[in-house]
Amino acid sequence: MKVNMENLSDTQRKLQVTVPAEVVREEHDSIFKEIYNSAKVKGFRPGKAPVKVVENMYKSEILSETMQKLLSKTLEEALREAEVNPINRPEVTPPDNLELDKDFEYTVLFEVLPEIELGQYKELKLKKEKSLVKDEDVELSIKHLCEHKAETTPYEKKKAVKNGDVVIVDFEGSLDGEPLEDLKRKDVQFVLGENKMIPEFEEAVLGMKKEEEKEFDVTYDDTFPIEHARGKAIHYVLQLKDVLKRTLPKVDDELAKSIGLESLEELKTKIKEDLGGQLEKQAQTKMRRELMDLLVTENPSISAPQSLIEQEAERLVQSVQQNAEQQGIPPMDLSEDQLKEIRDHAERNVKASLVLGEISRKEEISVSDEDINENLSSIAQQYNMGADQIRELYEQNNLLDGLMATIAERKVIDFIVENADIDEVAAEDNPVDKKP
């Protein structure tokens, strides 16, 4: 067998495989023998019919099976001989017809990981934001805690809704008189004045009384998630089903005791520590994200395999759609600009992963059984399951390789950060989530 390899790009390879005619004939004769011994020819017992009759009856089937056997038997050998490891499913192009007593030739297209000459990855200059927890941050968290602990009670008499009341509404949107299922909701509960709903809804509900109904229009811009409502004036019918009075607890020691603490001061101290931890975690996340961008910048010559970019882009699209679904946004088609942005992000992720993989090999950073067990235990705690259960789940669903890849990347990033020149800078604003 003869194998010639052509480098079409840094990541794409093409093999020209030639199988000698004598091998083709041997395979053909072997398959013919199997078929001949079981062929059903009228007037003859299996294995006793004239050879030419069987050849003519099963010619197409014999040639097709011969070609498939030749491909399956020689492809893996050809890849070994070329000393390549495809990262995607090889695209095999056989000839239109198999001719006996002639060499059998076919081509194979596939992608490989690129060779990487690493740029700088030690003593990188990184910036890490430093944020201080302010008194107003603590007070805002206490406010959110009070809102979470608030009690709601029905009003004795019908009263006009005011800001701070809890309302429960049904509403349905329509376009040109046709109801839109995507814009129909029942038992939507929100606190008026907290701007959780769009302004038109807040304004419509303000001043209404229980069991009243109101109609109003909302014009959505071209970025609205529901495509058929973009740029259109949607007519809404809203019914106020109930109004509840919200009573906030006092900010005192009793509030602290309601969540297992002893005093208001202890509550404030705990909140300050938690917010500080959140700020540190967010600063680390932002620094590491910028580190990934820097690694790509420091290695501009890297070519990302298209198959890996497509896989990562598909993963990112699924993530966007899942996040939208969790927020109650119905499925929608992404625009060309959004898809381009996702693809650019996917290419950056792939390039960064390639760099991290090369650093891992160069620095001999590996994932130990202890690393895997620690991560599985952590995951088990998150889902309130046993570590053995999680391991079994990961093994059954072939998730361990993905977990090991994630751990490996994390360890390489830790290594780079440990060897980086980090400059702490003041954050412009605290992006911390101050909700309890």
Coordinates of C-alpha atoms in Angstrom, one line a residue, residues 5-390:
M5 CA 0.3 13.0 2.5
E6 CA -0.3 16.6 1.5
N7 CA -0.4 19.5 3.9
L8 CA -3.3 21.7 2.8
S9 CA -2.8 24.1 5.8
D10 CA -1.5 24.1 9.3
T11 CA -4.4 21.9 10.4
Q12 CA -5.7 20.2 7.3
R13 CA -4.2 17.1 5.7
K14 CA -5.0 15.1 2.6
L15 CA -4.0 11.5 2.1
Q16 CA -3.8 9.8 -1.3
V17 CA -4.0 6.0 -0.6
T18 CA -3.2 3.4 -3.3
V19 CA -4.1 -0.2 -2.7
P20 CA -2.3 -2.7 -5.0
A21 CA -4.4 -4.5 -7.6
E22 CA -3.4 -7.9 -6.2
V23 CA -4.9 -6.9 -2.8
V24 CA -8.1 -5.8 -4.5
R25 CA -8.3 -9.1 -6.3
E26 CA -7.7 -11.1 -3.1
E27 CA -10.5 -9.1 -1.3
H28 CA -12.9 -9.5 -4.2
D29 CA -12.3 -13.2 -4.4
S30 CA -12.8 -13.7 -0.7
I31 CA -16.1 -11.9 -0.7
F32 CA -17.2 -13.7 -3.9
K33 CA -16.5 -17.0 -2.2
E34 CA -18.7 -16.1 0.8
I35 CA -21.5 -15.0 -1.4
Y36 CA -21.1 -18.0 -3.8
N37 CA -21.5 -20.5 -1.0
S38 CA -24.8 -19.0 0.1
A39 CA -26.2 -17.7 -3.2
K40 CA -29.7 -18.8 -4.1
V41 CA -29.8 -19.6 -7.8
K42 CA -33.0 -21.3 -9.2
G43 CA -32.3 -24.9 -10.1
F44 CA -29.1 -25.2 -8.1
R45 CA -28.2 -26.0 -4.5
P46 CA -26.1 -23.3 -2.7
G47 CA -22.5 -23.6 -3.7
K48 CA -23.2 -25.6 -6.9
A49 CA -24.3 -22.9 -9.4
P50 CA -22.1 -21.9 -12.3
V51 CA -19.5 -19.3 -11.2
K52 CA -20.3 -17.0 -14.1
V53 CA -24.0 -17.0 -13.2
V54 CA -23.4 -16.0 -9.6
E55 CA -20.9 -13.3 -10.7
N56 CA -23.4 -11.8 -13.0
M57 CA -26.3 -12.0 -10.5
Y58 CA -24.3 -10.5 -7.6
K59 CA -21.8 -8.3 -9.4
S60 CA -23.0 -5.0 -8.0
E61 CA -23.2 -6.3 -4.4
I62 CA -19.7 -8.0 -4.6
L63 CA -18.0 -4.8 -5.9
S64 CA -19.8 -2.6 -3.3
E65 CA -18.8 -4.8 -0.4
T66 CA -15.3 -5.2 -1.7
M67 CA -14.9 -1.4 -1.8
Q68 CA -16.2 -1.1 1.7
K69 CA -13.9 -3.8 3.0
L70 CA -10.9 -2.3 1.4
L71 CA -11.7 1.1 2.9
S72 CA -12.3 -0.2 6.4
K73 CA -9.2 -2.4 6.3
T74 CA -6.8 0.1 4.9
L75 CA -7.8 3.5 6.3
E76 CA -6.5 2.9 9.8
E77 CA -3.3 1.4 8.4
A78 CA -2.9 4.5 6.1
L79 CA -3.3 6.9 9.0
R80 CA -0.7 4.9 11.1
E81 CA 1.7 4.9 8.2
A82 CA 1.4 8.7 7.8
E83 CA 1.8 9.1 11.5
V84 CA -1.1 11.4 12.0
N85 CA -4.0 11.6 14.5
P86 CA -7.2 13.1 13.0
I87 CA -9.2 15.2 15.4
N88 CA -12.4 14.9 13.3
R89 CA -14.1 12.2 11.3
P90 CA -12.0 11.7 8.2
E91 CA -13.8 12.5 4.9
V92 CA -13.1 9.6 2.6
T93 CA -13.6 10.0 -1.2
P94 CA -13.5 6.6 -3.0
P95 CA -13.6 6.2 -6.8
D96 CA -17.0 6.0 -8.5
N97 CA -16.4 2.4 -9.6
L98 CA -14.1 -0.4 -8.4
E99 CA -12.1 -1.9 -11.3
L100 CA -10.6 -5.4 -10.8
D101 CA -6.9 -5.9 -11.7
K102 CA -6.3 -2.2 -11.2
D103 CA -5.0 -0.3 -8.2
F104 CA -7.7 1.0 -5.8
E105 CA -7.1 4.7 -5.1
Y106 CA -9.0 7.0 -2.7
T107 CA -8.4 10.3 -0.8
V108 CA -8.9 11.2 2.8
L109 CA -9.4 14.7 4.2
F110 CA -9.1 15.4 7.9
E111 CA -7.8 17.9 10.5
V112 CA -5.0 17.7 13.0
L113 CA -3.8 19.8 15.9
P114 CA -1.4 22.5 14.7
E115 CA 2.2 22.6 15.8
I116 CA 2.6 25.3 18.3
E117 CA 5.7 27.5 19.0
L118 CA 4.8 29.0 22.3
G119 CA 5.2 32.7 22.9
Q120 CA 5.6 34.2 26.4
Y121 CA 3.6 32.6 29.1
K122 CA 5.7 33.2 32.2
E123 CA 6.0 36.5 33.9
L124 CA 3.0 37.8 32.0
K125 CA 1.8 41.2 33.2
L126 CA -1.7 40.9 34.5
K127 CA -4.0 43.3 36.2
K128 CA -6.3 42.3 39.1
E129 CA -9.0 44.6 40.3
K130 CA -9.1 45.4 44.0
S131 CA -12.5 46.4 45.4
L132 CA -13.4 47.5 48.9
V133 CA -16.8 46.6 50.4
K134 CA -18.5 49.9 51.3
D135 CA -21.1 50.5 54.1
E136 CA -23.7 51.2 51.4
D137 CA -23.0 47.8 49.9
V138 CA -23.8 46.2 53.3
E139 CA -26.9 48.3 53.7
L140 CA -28.1 47.3 50.3
S141 CA -27.6 43.6 51.1
I142 CA -29.6 44.1 54.3
K143 CA -32.3 45.8 52.3
H144 CA -32.5 42.8 49.9
L145 CA -32.6 40.5 53.0
C146 CA -35.6 42.4 54.4
E147 CA -37.4 42.2 51.0
H148 CA -36.7 38.4 51.0
K149 CA -38.1 38.1 54.6
A150 CA -41.1 40.4 53.9
E151 CA -44.6 39.2 54.8
T152 CA -47.5 39.7 52.4
T153 CA -51.1 40.0 53.5
P154 CA -54.3 40.8 51.6
Y155 CA -55.9 44.3 51.9
E156 CA -59.2 44.3 53.8
K157 CA -60.7 46.6 51.1
K158 CA -60.1 47.2 47.5
K159 CA -57.4 49.8 47.2
A160 CA -55.6 51.5 44.4
V161 CA -52.2 49.9 43.8
K162 CA -49.3 51.9 44.9
N163 CA -45.5 51.4 44.7
G164 CA -44.3 48.7 47.1
D165 CA -47.5 46.6 46.8
V166 CA -47.2 43.0 45.5
V167 CA -49.5 42.4 42.5
I168 CA -50.6 39.3 40.7
V169 CA -51.6 39.7 37.1
D170 CA -52.7 37.9 34.0
F171 CA -51.9 39.4 30.6
E172 CA -52.1 38.5 26.9
G173 CA -50.6 40.3 23.9
S174 CA -52.0 40.4 20.4
L175 CA -51.0 41.7 17.0
D176 CA -53.6 42.9 14.6
G177 CA -56.3 41.1 16.7
E178 CA -54.4 37.8 16.7
P179 CA -53.4 36.5 20.2
L180 CA -49.7 35.7 20.6
E181 CA -49.1 32.7 22.8
D182 CA -45.5 33.8 23.4
L183 CA -46.8 36.9 25.1
K184 CA -49.5 35.3 27.3
R185 CA -48.8 34.8 31.0
K186 CA -50.9 33.9 34.0
D187 CA -50.3 34.6 37.7
V188 CA -47.3 36.9 37.2
Q189 CA -46.3 38.2 40.6
F190 CA -44.0 41.3 41.1
V191 CA -43.5 44.3 43.4
L192 CA -44.7 47.5 41.8
G193 CA -42.0 50.1 41.7
E194 CA -39.0 47.8 41.6
N195 CA -38.9 48.1 37.8
K196 CA -38.8 44.3 37.3
M197 CA -41.4 44.8 34.5
I198 CA -41.1 47.1 31.5
P199 CA -42.3 50.7 32.2
E200 CA -45.5 50.3 30.2
F201 CA -46.6 47.5 32.5
E202 CA -45.6 49.4 35.7
E203 CA -47.5 52.5 34.6
A204 CA -50.6 50.5 33.6
V205 CA -50.8 48.7 37.0
L206 CA -50.2 51.8 39.1
G207 CA -53.6 52.9 40.5
M208 CA -55.6 49.9 39.4
K209 CA -57.8 48.0 41.8
K210 CA -58.3 44.2 42.3
E211 CA -60.2 42.5 39.5
E212 CA -59.9 45.5 37.2
E213 CA -58.8 45.1 33.6
K214 CA -56.8 47.5 31.5
E215 CA -55.7 47.6 27.8
F216 CA -52.6 49.3 26.5
D217 CA -50.0 49.1 23.7
V218 CA -46.3 48.4 23.9
T219 CA -43.9 49.0 20.9
Y220 CA -40.9 46.8 21.0
D221 CA -37.6 47.6 19.3
D222 CA -35.6 45.4 16.8
T223 CA -33.7 43.7 19.6
F224 CA -36.8 42.1 21.3
P225 CA -36.3 38.3 21.7
I226 CA -39.6 37.4 20.1
E227 CA -39.0 37.9 16.4
H228 CA -42.6 38.4 15.2
A229 CA -43.0 41.2 17.8
R230 CA -39.9 43.2 16.8
G231 CA -40.7 46.7 15.7
K232 CA -44.4 46.1 16.2
A233 CA -47.0 47.7 18.5
I234 CA -48.4 44.9 20.6
H235 CA -51.8 45.3 22.2
Y236 CA -52.1 44.0 25.8
V237 CA -55.1 43.1 27.9
L238 CA -54.1 43.0 31.6
Q239 CA -56.2 41.8 34.5
L240 CA -55.2 42.6 38.1
K241 CA -56.1 39.4 40.0
D242 CA -54.8 40.4 43.5
V243 CA -53.1 43.1 45.5
L244 CA -51.1 42.3 48.6
K245 CA -49.6 44.5 51.3
R246 CA -45.9 43.9 51.8
T247 CA -44.5 44.4 55.4
L248 CA -40.8 44.5 55.7
P249 CA -39.1 43.3 59.0
K250 CA -37.2 45.7 61.2
V251 CA -33.5 45.9 60.8
D252 CA -32.5 44.7 64.3
D253 CA -31.1 41.7 66.1
E254 CA -34.3 39.7 65.4
L255 CA -33.6 40.0 61.7
A256 CA -30.1 38.5 62.3
K257 CA -31.6 35.7 64.4
S258 CA -34.0 34.8 61.7
I259 CA -31.0 33.5 59.6
G260 CA -29.2 31.9 62.5
L261 CA -27.0 34.7 63.7
E262 CA -26.9 36.4 67.1
S263 CA -26.9 40.1 66.5
L264 CA -27.2 42.8 63.8
E265 CA -23.5 43.5 64.1
E266 CA -22.7 39.9 63.4
L267 CA -25.0 40.0 60.4
K268 CA -23.2 43.1 59.0
T269 CA -19.8 41.5 59.6
K270 CA -21.0 38.3 57.9
I271 CA -22.4 40.2 54.9
K272 CA -19.1 42.2 54.6
E273 CA -17.1 39.0 54.5
D274 CA -19.4 37.4 52.0
L275 CA -19.3 40.5 49.7
G276 CA -15.5 40.6 50.0
G277 CA -15.3 37.0 48.9
Q278 CA -17.6 37.6 46.0
L279 CA -15.5 40.6 44.9
E280 CA -12.3 38.5 45.1
K281 CA -13.9 35.7 43.1
Q282 CA -15.1 38.1 40.4
A283 CA -11.7 39.8 40.2
Q284 CA -10.0 36.4 39.8
T285 CA -12.5 35.4 37.1
K286 CA -12.0 38.6 35.2
M287 CA -8.2 38.4 35.4
R288 CA -8.3 34.8 34.2
R289 CA -10.6 35.7 31.3
E290 CA -8.2 38.5 30.3
L291 CA -5.3 36.0 30.7
M292 CA -6.9 33.8 28.1
D293 CA -7.1 36.7 25.7
L294 CA -3.5 37.5 26.4
L295 CA -2.4 34.0 25.6
V296 CA -4.0 34.2 22.2
T297 CA -2.4 37.6 21.6
E298 CA 1.0 36.2 22.6
N299 CA 0.6 33.4 20.1
P300 CA -0.8 35.1 16.9
S301 CA 0.4 32.4 14.5
I302 CA -1.8 29.6 15.9
S303 CA -4.4 28.2 13.5
A304 CA -7.5 26.8 15.0
P305 CA -9.0 23.7 13.4
Q306 CA -12.4 24.5 11.8
S307 CA -13.9 21.3 13.3
L308 CA -13.0 22.4 16.8
I309 CA -14.3 25.9 16.2
E310 CA -17.6 24.5 14.9
Q311 CA -18.0 22.2 18.0
E312 CA -17.2 25.1 20.4
A313 CA -19.6 27.5 18.5
E314 CA -22.4 24.9 18.8
R315 CA -21.7 24.5 22.5
L316 CA -21.9 28.3 22.9
V317 CA -25.1 28.6 21.0
Q318 CA -26.7 25.9 23.2
S319 CA -25.5 27.8 26.2
V320 CA -27.1 31.0 25.0
Q321 CA -30.4 29.2 24.3
Q322 CA -30.4 27.4 27.7
N323 CA -29.8 30.7 29.5
A324 CA -32.6 32.3 27.6
E325 CA -34.9 29.4 28.4
Q326 CA -34.0 29.7 32.1
Q327 CA -35.1 33.4 32.0
G328 CA -38.4 32.5 30.4
I329 CA -37.4 33.8 27.0
P330 CA -38.9 31.6 24.2
P331 CA -36.6 30.0 21.6
M332 CA -35.5 32.4 18.9
D333 CA -33.2 32.4 15.8
L334 CA -29.9 34.2 16.4
S335 CA -29.0 37.0 14.0
E336 CA -26.0 36.9 11.6
D337 CA -24.2 39.4 13.8
Q338 CA -24.8 37.3 16.9
L339 CA -23.7 34.1 15.2
K340 CA -20.5 35.9 14.0
E341 CA -19.8 37.1 17.5
I342 CA -20.3 33.5 18.8
R343 CA -18.0 32.1 16.2
D344 CA -15.3 34.7 16.9
H345 CA -15.6 33.8 20.6
A346 CA -15.4 30.1 19.8
E347 CA -12.2 30.6 17.7
R348 CA -10.6 32.5 20.6
N349 CA -11.6 29.7 23.1
V350 CA -10.1 27.0 20.8
K351 CA -6.9 28.9 20.3
A352 CA -6.5 29.5 24.1
S353 CA -7.2 25.8 24.8
L354 CA -4.5 24.8 22.3
V355 CA -2.0 27.1 24.0
L356 CA -2.9 25.8 27.4
G357 CA -2.5 22.2 26.2
E358 CA 0.9 22.9 24.8
I359 CA 2.0 24.6 28.1
S360 CA 0.6 21.6 30.0
R361 CA 2.8 19.3 27.9
K362 CA 5.9 21.5 28.1
E363 CA 5.6 21.9 31.9
E364 CA 4.5 18.3 32.5
I365 CA 1.3 19.4 34.2
S366 CA -1.0 16.4 34.7
V367 CA -4.3 15.5 36.3
S368 CA -4.0 13.0 39.2
D369 CA -6.6 10.7 40.6
E370 CA -6.6 12.9 43.7
D371 CA -7.6 15.9 41.5
I372 CA -10.4 13.9 40.0
N373 CA -11.7 12.7 43.3
E374 CA -11.6 16.2 44.8
N375 CA -13.6 17.6 41.9
L376 CA -16.1 14.8 42.0
S377 CA -16.6 15.3 45.8
S378 CA -17.2 19.0 45.2
I379 CA -19.7 18.3 42.5
A380 CA -21.4 15.8 44.7
Q381 CA -21.8 18.4 47.5
Q382 CA -23.4 20.8 45.1
Y383 CA -26.0 18.3 44.1
N384 CA -26.4 16.7 47.6
M385 CA -25.3 13.4 46.2
G386 CA -22.6 10.8 47.2
A387 CA -19.2 11.0 45.5
D388 CA -19.6 7.4 44.4
Q389 CA -23.0 8.2 42.8
I390 CA -21.4 11.2 40.9

